CSV table of C-alpha atoms and ligand atoms in Angstrom, one decimal:
chain,number,residue,atom,x,y,z
A,27,MET,CA,5.2,-16.9,24.1
A,28,ASP,CA,3.1,-16.0,21.4
A,29,GLU,CA,0.1,-17.7,20.5
A,30,LYS,CA,0.3,-19.5,17.1
A,31,LYS,CA,-1.8,-17.1,15.1
A,32,THR,CA,-3.4,-18.0,11.5
A,33,LEU,CA,-3.6,-16.1,8.9
A,34,THR,CA,-5.2,-15.4,5.3
A,35,ILE,CA,-2.5,-13.7,2.8
A,36,LEU,CA,-4.2,-11.9,0.1
A,37,GLY,CA,-1.2,-11.3,-2.8
A,38,SER,CA,1.0,-13.8,-1.2
A,39,THR,CA,3.0,-14.2,-4.3
A,40,GLY,CA,4.2,-10.1,-3.8
A,41,SER,CA,6.4,-8.1,-2.1
A,42,ILE,CA,4.5,-7.8,1.0
A,43,GLY,CA,2.9,-11.3,1.2
A,44,THR,CA,6.5,-13.6,0.8
A,45,GLN,CA,8.3,-11.1,3.7
A,46,THR,CA,4.6,-12.1,5.7
A,47,LEU,CA,5.4,-15.4,4.5
A,48,ASP,CA,9.3,-15.0,6.1
A,49,VAL,CA,7.6,-13.3,9.0
A,50,ALA,CA,4.7,-16.7,9.5
A,51,ARG,CA,7.4,-19.0,9.3
A,52,MET,CA,9.8,-17.4,11.9
A,53,HIS,CA,6.9,-17.2,14.8
A,54,GLY,CA,4.9,-20.5,13.2
A,55,TYR,CA,1.9,-19.2,12.5
A,56,LYS,CA,-0.9,-20.7,10.5
A,57,ILE,CA,-1.8,-20.2,7.1
A,58,LYS,CA,-5.5,-20.9,6.2
A,59,ALA,CA,-5.5,-19.4,3.1
A,60,LEU,CA,-2.5,-17.5,0.0
A,61,THR,CA,-4.3,-15.4,-2.3
A,62,ALA,CA,-2.4,-14.4,-6.1
A,63,ASN,CA,-3.1,-13.0,-9.3
A,64,SER,CA,-0.3,-15.4,-11.3
A,65,SER,CA,3.3,-17.0,-10.4
A,66,ALA,CA,1.7,-20.8,-10.2
A,67,ALA,CA,5.1,-22.0,-9.2
A,68,LEU,CA,5.8,-19.5,-6.6
A,69,ILE,CA,1.9,-19.6,-5.0
A,70,GLU,CA,2.4,-23.4,-5.5
A,71,ARG,CA,6.0,-24.0,-3.3
A,72,GLN,CA,4.6,-21.3,-0.7
A,73,ALA,CA,1.4,-24.3,-0.3
A,74,ARG,CA,3.6,-27.0,-0.4
A,75,GLU,CA,5.2,-25.0,2.4
A,76,PHE,CA,2.7,-24.3,4.8
A,77,ARG,CA,-0.2,-26.1,3.5
A,78,PRO,CA,-3.2,-23.6,3.6
A,79,GLU,CA,-6.8,-25.0,3.1
A,80,THR,CA,-7.7,-22.1,0.2
A,81,VAL,CA,-5.0,-21.5,-2.5
A,82,CYS,CA,-6.9,-18.7,-4.5
A,83,MET,CA,-6.1,-17.5,-8.1
A,84,THR,CA,-7.4,-14.2,-10.4
A,85,ASP,CA,-6.1,-15.3,-12.9
A,86,ALA,CA,-7.6,-18.2,-14.8
A,87,ALA,CA,-4.6,-19.6,-16.3
A,88,ALA,CA,-2.8,-20.0,-13.6
A,89,TYR,CA,-5.7,-20.8,-11.4
A,90,ASN,CA,-5.7,-24.2,-14.0
A,91,ASP,CA,-1.9,-24.2,-13.9
A,92,VAL,CA,-2.0,-24.0,-9.6
A,93,ARG,CA,-4.9,-26.7,-9.5
A,94,THR,CA,-2.7,-29.6,-11.3
A,95,ARG,CA,0.2,-28.3,-9.4
A,96,LEU,CA,-1.8,-28.8,-6.2
A,97,ALA,CA,-3.7,-32.2,-7.5
A,98,ASP,CA,-2.0,-34.4,-5.1
A,99,THR,CA,-2.0,-31.8,-1.9
A,100,GLY,CA,-5.8,-31.7,-0.6
A,101,ILE,CA,-5.2,-27.4,-0.9
A,102,LYS,CA,-8.8,-26.5,-2.0
A,103,VAL,CA,-7.9,-24.0,-5.6
A,104,VAL,CA,-10.5,-21.8,-6.2
A,105,CYS,CA,-10.5,-18.6,-9.2
A,106,GLY,CA,-11.9,-15.3,-9.6
A,107,LYS,CA,-12.9,-12.5,-7.8
A,108,GLU,CA,-16.2,-13.7,-5.5
A,109,ALA,CA,-14.1,-16.3,-4.7
A,110,LEU,CA,-10.9,-13.9,-3.6
A,111,CYS,CA,-14.1,-11.9,-1.0
A,112,ALA,CA,-15.1,-15.3,0.2
A,113,THR,CA,-11.0,-16.3,0.8
A,114,ALA,CA,-11.3,-13.2,2.5
A,115,ALA,CA,-13.9,-13.9,4.3
A,116,LEU,CA,-12.8,-17.1,5.5
A,117,PRO,CA,-12.5,-16.9,9.5
A,118,VAL,CA,-9.0,-15.9,10.7
A,119,ASP,CA,-7.4,-14.1,13.5
A,120,MET,CA,-5.9,-11.7,10.8
A,121,VAL,CA,-7.0,-11.3,6.6
A,122,ILE,CA,-3.2,-9.4,5.6
A,123,ASN,CA,-4.0,-7.7,1.8
A,124,ALA,CA,-1.1,-7.4,0.6
A,125,VAL,CA,-2.9,-6.7,-3.0
A,126,VAL,CA,-1.7,-4.4,-5.6
A,127,GLY,CA,-4.3,-1.4,-7.0
A,128,MET,CA,-7.8,-1.1,-5.8
A,129,VAL,CA,-8.6,-4.6,-6.9
A,130,GLY,CA,-8.2,-5.1,-3.1
A,131,LEU,CA,-11.2,-2.9,-1.8
A,132,GLU,CA,-14.2,-5.6,-2.1
A,133,PRO,CA,-12.2,-8.7,-0.2
A,134,THR,CA,-10.9,-5.2,2.9
A,135,LEU,CA,-15.0,-5.3,2.9
A,136,ALA,CA,-15.2,-9.0,2.7
A,137,ALA,CA,-12.9,-9.4,5.3
A,138,LEU,CA,-14.2,-7.5,7.3
A,139,ASN,CA,-18.1,-8.0,7.2
A,140,ALA,CA,-16.8,-11.4,7.8
A,141,GLY,CA,-15.3,-10.0,11.3
A,142,ASN,CA,-11.9,-10.6,10.7
A,143,ARG,CA,-9.2,-8.3,11.4
A,144,VAL,CA,-7.7,-7.1,8.4
A,145,GLY,CA,-3.5,-5.8,8.1
A,146,LEU,CA,-3.4,-3.2,5.7
A,147,ALA,CA,-1.0,-2.9,3.5
A,148,ASN,CA,-2.9,-2.3,-0.1
A,149,LYS,CA,-3.3,1.6,0.5
A,150,GLU,CA,-5.3,2.0,-3.3
A,151,THR,CA,-8.2,0.1,-0.8
A,152,LEU,CA,-8.1,3.5,1.5
A,153,VAL,CA,-8.0,5.8,-1.1
A,154,THR,CA,-11.0,4.6,-3.3
A,155,GLY,CA,-13.0,3.4,-0.7
A,156,GLY,CA,-11.7,4.6,2.8
A,157,GLU,CA,-15.2,6.2,4.0
A,158,LEU,CA,-17.0,2.4,2.7
A,159,VAL,CA,-14.0,0.3,5.1
A,160,LYS,CA,-13.8,3.0,7.5
A,161,ALA,CA,-17.6,1.8,8.6
A,162,ALA,CA,-17.3,-1.3,8.1
A,163,GLU,CA,-14.2,-1.9,10.9
A,164,LYS,CA,-16.4,0.5,13.2
A,165,ALA,CA,-20.3,-2.1,12.1
A,166,ASN,CA,-17.9,-4.8,12.6
A,167,GLY,CA,-15.9,-3.6,15.5
A,168,VAL,CA,-12.9,-5.2,14.1
A,169,ASP,CA,-9.3,-3.0,13.5
A,170,ILE,CA,-7.8,-2.6,10.7
A,171,VAL,CA,-4.5,-2.3,11.7
A,172,PRO,CA,-1.8,-0.6,9.3
A,173,ILE,CA,0.9,-1.6,7.3
A,174,ASP,CA,2.7,0.9,5.2
A,175,SER,CA,5.5,1.7,6.8
A,176,GLU,CA,4.4,5.8,7.2
A,177,HIS,CA,1.0,5.0,8.5
A,178,SER,CA,2.3,1.7,10.8
A,179,ALA,CA,4.9,4.5,12.6
A,180,ILE,CA,1.7,7.2,13.1
A,181,PHE,CA,-0.4,4.5,14.4
A,182,GLN,CA,2.6,3.7,16.8
A,183,SER,CA,2.8,7.1,17.5
A,184,LEU,CA,-0.6,7.4,19.0
A,185,MET,CA,-0.8,4.6,20.9
A,186,GLY,CA,-1.6,6.2,24.4
A,187,ASN,CA,-2.9,8.8,22.9
A,188,SER,CA,-5.9,8.5,22.1
A,189,GLN,CA,-7.1,11.9,24.6
A,190,ASN,CA,-4.1,13.4,23.6
A,191,LYS,CA,-5.5,15.9,20.6
A,192,ILE,CA,-3.6,15.4,17.5
A,193,ASN,CA,-1.8,19.2,15.9
A,194,LYS,CA,-0.3,17.2,13.1
A,195,ILE,CA,1.0,14.4,11.2
A,196,ILE,CA,4.7,14.7,9.9
A,197,LEU,CA,4.4,12.1,6.8
A,198,THR,CA,8.1,11.5,6.0
A,199,ALA,CA,9.2,11.0,2.0
A,200,SER,CA,12.6,9.3,0.9
A,201,GLY,CA,12.1,11.4,-2.1
A,202,GLY,CA,12.6,8.4,-4.9
A,203,PRO,CA,14.9,8.4,-7.0
A,204,PHE,CA,15.0,11.4,-8.9
A,205,PHE,CA,15.0,14.1,-5.4
A,206,GLY,CA,16.6,17.2,-6.7
A,207,TYR,CA,15.3,16.2,-10.9
A,208,ASN,CA,13.6,19.5,-12.3
A,209,LYS,CA,11.3,18.9,-15.5
A,210,GLU,CA,14.2,18.7,-17.7
A,211,ARG,CA,15.9,15.8,-16.2
A,212,LEU,CA,12.5,13.8,-15.4
A,213,ARG,CA,11.9,13.6,-19.4
A,214,THR,CA,14.1,11.5,-20.5
A,215,VAL,CA,14.8,8.9,-17.6
A,216,THR,CA,14.3,5.1,-17.7
A,217,LEU,CA,12.0,2.5,-16.5
A,218,GLU,CA,15.8,1.0,-15.1
A,219,GLN,CA,15.9,4.3,-13.3
A,220,ALA,CA,12.6,4.1,-11.9
A,221,LEU,CA,12.1,0.8,-10.9
A,222,HIS,CA,15.7,1.7,-8.4
A,223,HIS,CA,14.4,2.8,-5.1
A,224,PRO,CA,17.6,3.9,-2.7
A,225,ASN,CA,15.6,3.0,0.1
A,226,TRP,CA,13.3,0.3,-0.2
A,227,SER,CA,13.0,-3.2,-2.2
A,228,MET,CA,8.9,-3.3,-3.0
A,229,GLY,CA,7.1,-4.4,-6.3
A,230,ARG,CA,6.9,-2.4,-9.4
A,231,LYS,CA,4.1,-0.4,-9.3
A,232,ILE,CA,5.1,0.9,-5.5
A,233,THR,CA,7.9,1.9,-6.7
A,234,THR,CA,7.0,4.0,-9.8
A,235,ASP,CA,4.5,5.8,-7.7
A,236,SER,CA,7.7,6.4,-5.5
A,237,ALA,CA,9.4,7.9,-8.5
A,238,THR,CA,6.3,10.1,-9.5
A,239,LEU,CA,6.3,10.5,-5.9
A,240,MET,CA,2.3,10.1,-6.1
A,241,ASN,CA,3.3,7.1,-3.4
A,242,LYS,CA,3.0,9.9,-1.3
A,243,GLY,CA,0.4,11.7,-2.2
A,244,LEU,CA,-1.6,8.3,-2.4
A,245,GLU,CA,0.2,7.8,1.4
A,246,LEU,CA,-1.4,11.9,2.6
A,247,ILE,CA,-4.8,10.1,1.4
A,248,GLU,CA,-4.5,7.1,3.2
A,249,ALA,CA,-3.8,9.1,6.4
A,250,VAL,CA,-6.5,11.2,6.1
A,251,ARG,CA,-9.0,7.9,5.6
A,252,LEU,CA,-7.2,6.1,8.9
A,253,PHE,CA,-6.0,8.8,11.4
A,254,ASP,CA,-9.6,11.2,10.6
A,255,VAL,CA,-7.6,14.3,10.5
A,256,THR,CA,-7.3,17.0,7.9
A,257,PRO,CA,-5.7,16.6,4.5
A,258,GLU,CA,-3.7,20.2,5.6
A,259,GLN,CA,-3.0,18.3,9.0
A,260,VAL,CA,-0.9,16.7,7.0
A,261,GLU,CA,3.1,17.6,6.3
A,262,VAL,CA,5.0,15.8,3.7
A,263,VAL,CA,9.4,16.1,4.3
A,264,VAL,CA,11.5,14.1,2.1
A,265,HIS,CA,13.9,12.0,4.8
A,266,ARG,CA,16.3,10.5,2.9
A,267,GLN,CA,17.6,8.0,4.5
A,268,SER,CA,13.7,6.4,5.9
A,269,ILE,CA,15.1,6.1,9.2
A,270,LEU,CA,11.9,8.0,10.7
A,271,HIS,CA,9.5,6.1,9.5
A,272,SER,CA,6.7,8.9,10.5
A,273,ALA,CA,5.5,11.0,13.0
A,274,VAL,CA,2.9,13.4,15.5
A,275,GLU,CA,2.9,16.5,16.5
A,276,TYR,CA,0.4,16.7,19.5
A,277,GLU,CA,-1.0,19.9,20.7
A,278,ASP,CA,1.6,20.9,23.7
A,279,GLY,CA,4.6,20.7,21.1
A,280,ALA,CA,6.3,17.3,21.6
A,281,VAL,CA,6.5,15.1,18.2
A,282,ILE,CA,7.0,11.6,19.3
A,283,GLY,CA,7.8,9.3,15.6
A,284,GLN,CA,9.2,6.1,15.5
A,285,LEU,CA,12.2,4.8,13.8
A,286,GLY,CA,14.1,2.2,13.0
A,287,VAL,CA,15.7,0.3,9.6
A,288,PRO,CA,14.1,0.5,6.4
A,289,ASP,CA,12.6,-3.5,6.6
A,290,MET,CA,8.9,-3.9,6.0
A,291,LYS,CA,9.2,-7.3,8.2
A,292,ILE,CA,8.4,-4.2,11.5
A,293,PRO,CA,5.9,-3.3,10.7
A,294,ILE,CA,4.4,-6.3,9.0
A,295,GLN,CA,5.1,-8.1,12.5
A,296,PHE,CA,3.6,-5.5,14.1
A,297,ALA,CA,-0.1,-5.5,12.4
A,298,VAL,CA,-0.3,-9.4,13.8
A,299,THR,CA,0.9,-9.1,17.1
A,300,TYR,CA,0.0,-5.8,17.9
A,301,PRO,CA,-0.3,-4.5,20.4
A,302,LYS,CA,2.5,-7.0,21.7
A,303,ARG,CA,6.1,-6.8,20.5
A,304,LEU,CA,8.2,-9.5,19.5
A,305,PRO,CA,11.5,-11.1,18.5
A,306,SER,CA,12.1,-10.4,14.8
A,307,LEU,CA,14.0,-11.3,11.9
A,308,SER,CA,15.3,-6.8,11.2
A,309,GLY,CA,18.3,-5.5,11.4
A,310,ARG,CA,19.0,-3.6,14.4
A,311,LEU,CA,18.9,0.5,13.9
A,312,SER,CA,22.6,2.6,14.6
A,313,LEU,CA,21.9,5.7,15.0
A,314,PHE,CA,26.3,6.1,14.9
A,315,ASP,CA,26.1,4.2,11.9
A,316,VAL,CA,23.6,6.6,10.0
A,317,GLY,CA,25.1,9.7,11.2
A,318,THR,CA,23.2,11.8,9.9
A,319,LEU,CA,19.0,12.6,9.1
A,320,THR,CA,17.4,15.6,6.7
A,321,PHE,CA,14.2,16.9,6.3
A,322,GLY,CA,13.6,19.1,3.5
A,323,ARG,CA,10.4,20.8,1.3
A,324,ALA,CA,9.2,18.4,-1.5
A,325,ASP,CA,9.0,19.2,-4.9
A,326,GLU,CA,5.1,19.3,-5.9
A,327,GLU,CA,5.5,21.5,-9.1
A,328,THR,CA,7.8,18.7,-10.6
A,329,PHE,CA,6.2,16.3,-8.7
A,330,VAL,CA,2.8,17.3,-9.6
A,331,CYS,CA,1.1,14.0,-8.8
A,332,LEU,CA,1.8,14.6,-4.8
A,333,ALA,CA,-0.4,18.1,-5.5
A,334,GLU,CA,-2.8,16.2,-7.9
A,335,ALA,CA,-3.3,14.5,-4.7
A,336,ARG,CA,-4.2,17.5,-2.6
A,337,ARG,CA,-6.3,18.5,-4.6
A,338,ALA,CA,-8.3,15.0,-5.1
A,339,ILE,CA,-9.0,14.1,-1.2
A,340,ALA,CA,-9.9,17.9,-0.8
A,341,LYS,CA,-12.7,17.7,-3.7
A,342,GLY,CA,-13.3,13.8,-2.1
A,343,GLY,CA,-16.8,11.5,-3.6
A,344,THR,CA,-14.9,9.9,-6.1
A,345,ALA,CA,-12.6,12.1,-7.1
A,346,PRO,CA,-9.3,10.2,-5.3
A,347,THR,CA,-11.0,7.0,-7.2
A,348,ILE,CA,-10.6,9.0,-10.2
A,349,LEU,CA,-6.6,10.5,-9.7
A,350,ASN,CA,-6.3,6.4,-8.3
A,351,GLY,CA,-7.3,4.6,-11.5
A,352,ALA,CA,-5.9,7.4,-13.6
A,353,ASN,CA,-2.4,6.7,-12.0
A,354,GLU,CA,-2.9,3.1,-11.5
A,355,ALA,CA,-3.4,2.6,-15.8
A,356,ALA,CA,-0.6,5.5,-16.0
A,357,VAL,CA,1.7,3.5,-14.7
A,358,ALA,CA,0.8,-0.2,-15.9
A,359,ALA,CA,1.7,1.6,-19.4
A,360,PHE,CA,4.9,3.0,-18.2
A,361,LEU,CA,5.9,-0.1,-17.1
A,362,ASP,CA,4.9,-1.9,-20.7
A,363,GLY,CA,7.6,0.8,-21.9
A,364,LYS,CA,4.0,2.5,-24.2
A,365,ILE,CA,5.1,6.2,-22.1
A,366,PRO,CA,7.6,7.8,-20.8
A,367,PHE,CA,8.0,8.8,-17.3
A,368,LEU,CA,6.9,12.6,-17.0
A,369,CYS,CA,3.7,11.4,-18.9
A,370,ILE,CA,2.4,9.7,-15.6
A,371,GLY,CA,1.5,12.9,-13.9
A,372,GLU,CA,0.7,14.2,-16.6
A,373,LEU,CA,-2.1,11.8,-17.3
A,374,VAL,CA,-3.6,11.8,-14.2
A,375,CYS,CA,-3.4,15.7,-13.7
A,376,GLY,CA,-5.1,15.3,-17.5
A,377,CYS,CA,-7.7,12.9,-16.3
A,378,CYS,CA,-8.5,14.7,-12.5
A,379,GLU,CA,-9.0,18.0,-14.4
A,380,ALA,CA,-11.0,16.4,-17.3
A,381,LEU,CA,-13.4,14.3,-15.4
A,382,PRO,CA,-16.6,14.8,-13.0
A,383,TYR,CA,-16.6,13.5,-9.5
A,384,SER,CA,-19.7,12.1,-8.0
A,385,ALA,CA,-19.8,13.4,-3.8
A,386,GLU,CA,-21.6,9.8,-3.8
A,387,VAL,CA,-19.2,6.5,-2.6
A,388,SER,CA,-20.5,3.8,-2.8
A,389,LEU,CA,-19.3,0.7,-5.1
A,390,ASP,CA,-21.3,1.3,-7.3
A,391,THR,CA,-19.6,4.8,-8.2
A,392,ILE,CA,-16.4,4.3,-7.2
A,393,SER,CA,-16.1,1.3,-10.0
A,394,GLU,CA,-17.5,3.3,-12.5
A,395,ALA,CA,-15.1,6.0,-11.6
A,396,ASP,CA,-12.5,3.8,-12.0
A,397,ARG,CA,-13.3,2.3,-14.9
A,398,ALA,CA,-14.0,5.7,-16.9
A,399,ALA,CA,-10.1,7.0,-16.0
A,400,ARG,CA,-9.1,3.6,-17.3
A,401,GLU,CA,-10.6,4.4,-20.2
A,402,TYR,CA,-9.5,8.5,-20.3
A,403,VAL,CA,-5.8,7.5,-19.3
A,404,GLY,CA,-6.1,4.3,-22.4
A,405,ALA,CA,-7.9,7.1,-25.4
A,406,GLN,CA,-4.7,9.7,-24.5
A,407,ILE,CA,-2.5,6.6,-24.5
A,408,GLN,CA,-4.1,6.3,-28.4
A,409,LYS,CA,-4.1,8.8,-29.6
A,410,GLY,CA,-0.9,9.4,-28.9
A,411,SER,CA,-1.5,13.4,-28.2
A,412,LEU,CA,1.6,13.2,-25.1
B,507,NAD,P1,3.7,-6.8,-5.2
B,507,NAD,O1,3.3,-6.1,-6.6
B,507,NAD,O2,5.3,-7.5,-5.2
B,507,NAD,O3,2.3,-8.2,-5.1
B,507,NAD,C1,1.1,-7.7,-5.6
B,507,NAD,C2,0.1,-8.8,-5.2
B,507,NAD,O4,-0.9,-8.9,-5.4
B,507,NAD,C3,0.6,-10.0,-5.8
B,507,NAD,O5,1.2,-11.3,-5.3
B,507,NAD,C4,-0.3,-10.3,-6.9
B,507,NAD,O6,-0.2,-12.0,-7.8
B,507,NAD,C5,-1.1,-9.8,-6.8
B,507,NAD,N1,-2.0,-9.2,-7.4
B,507,NAD,C6,-1.6,-8.0,-8.5
B,507,NAD,N2,-2.5,-8.3,-9.2
B,507,NAD,C7,-3.8,-8.5,-8.8
B,507,NAD,C8,-5.1,-8.4,-9.0
B,507,NAD,N3,-5.9,-8.2,-10.4
B,507,NAD,N4,-6.2,-9.5,-8.3
B,507,NAD,C9,-5.9,-10.1,-7.5
B,507,NAD,N5,-4.2,-10.3,-6.6
B,507,NAD,C10,-3.9,-9.1,-7.5
B,507,NAD,O7,3.4,-5.4,-4.8
B,507,NAD,P2,4.1,-5.2,-2.9
B,507,NAD,O8,5.1,-4.2,-4.0
B,507,NAD,O9,3.8,-6.5,-2.4
B,507,NAD,O10,2.5,-3.8,-2.3
B,507,NAD,C11,1.7,-4.9,-2.4
B,507,NAD,C12,0.3,-2.6,-1.9
B,507,NAD,O11,1.2,-3.3,-0.6
B,507,NAD,C13,0.5,-1.8,-2.4
B,507,NAD,O12,-0.7,-1.3,-2.1
B,507,NAD,C14,1.5,-1.0,-1.7
B,507,NAD,O13,1.1,0.1,-2.5
B,507,NAD,C15,1.6,-1.7,-0.9
B,507,NAD,N6,2.9,-1.4,0.4
B,507,NAD,C16,3.8,-1.9,0.3
B,507,NAD,C17,5.3,-2.3,0.2
B,507,NAD,C18,6.5,-2.5,0.1
B,507,NAD,O14,7.1,-2.9,0.6
B,507,NAD,N7,6.5,-3.5,-1.1
B,507,NAD,C19,5.7,-0.9,1.2
B,507,NAD,C20,3.8,-0.3,1.8
B,507,NAD,C21,3.3,-0.4,1.2
B,508,MG,MG1,5.2,3.7,2.9
């Protein structure tokens, strides 16, 4: 029997957030707090079912709506970015950070500084503030357990091997919906096509990142941050079936990986139960049904975001924040129908080339780099010079 854990879920209305609540429902976990940006009706349903002490909304209009909806429940409803950090700091067994974007950085730090373990889906946190997060993890003696499927696979492949030297990390990539396309074909792809991922059902931002391969670029940086390896030690391998979720090669040549059906509930649950495993709601892998697993190289000349991410982590400092900020702004514009698909990569590369980065990493330099990157992208779109 698993003891009944208490969780706070940041971003409970999203793809990872709702799946975390599925896991919590199955195992009877208590929910201390739920947070979201908007989606008042959904968070009301979640709050009525899981009875958290606190609900935090970051959007002011949604906050007013949720406060009215939950007026009869005695649940405390709070609003804003500071309240989100205070919510992340409430004492719990684990804070699940399932927020999208670098807005997740400060709540991650607040959770760690309050001594909370963190189950981290929010990769933008590590891309922008990886050094700060790792320092807070160490200073507070608490774990960060990755939820991103590849990083969960690497984390699992490292278990029991703390004394052993890693040769390289094999980071698998599905290749996204546009695998095999050249630039010419990418010129005319639509938003609808970009949002149709072959193997995973996810939020709109990460689905777009998967189509540009920026997701793999962000994950390469995430792996460098989490596992203390060099960027050169991370080998990106396109594996269309998303069955091998990533692997580690040790110095003797042995490769240890984690396989399973593509279902985020497996890494979400493992983050909470680690180092134990429990029964789960997820489907089982039949290698007979899968039949063939294929592996190949990514086309980094066409999918320029991945190559740009490599350059950003090699530069270090705030360069990954500039990459991330430009990408967040460009993807938002793409999702709003303001720019075509190929412009995402052009804007990200243009921004990384144009803006100076700072070697010093602090919350101030990160937020300045993020602001400048978004401003650059906004100005380019306004100019219509794409
Ligand atoms: P999503 O868009 O489905 O959900 C995002 C959540 O964050 C929502 O609850 C939303 O209300 C909240 N949010 C959005 N903007 C916010 C803001 N400004 N302030 C506070 N909260 C805000 O996203 P998702 O697909 O669940 O992804 C969440 C994170 O997990 C991302 O970093 C993503 O890269 C990572 N991730 C997701 C998956 C997946 O399968 N969806 C897999 C691996 C990693
Ligand atoms: Mg992933």
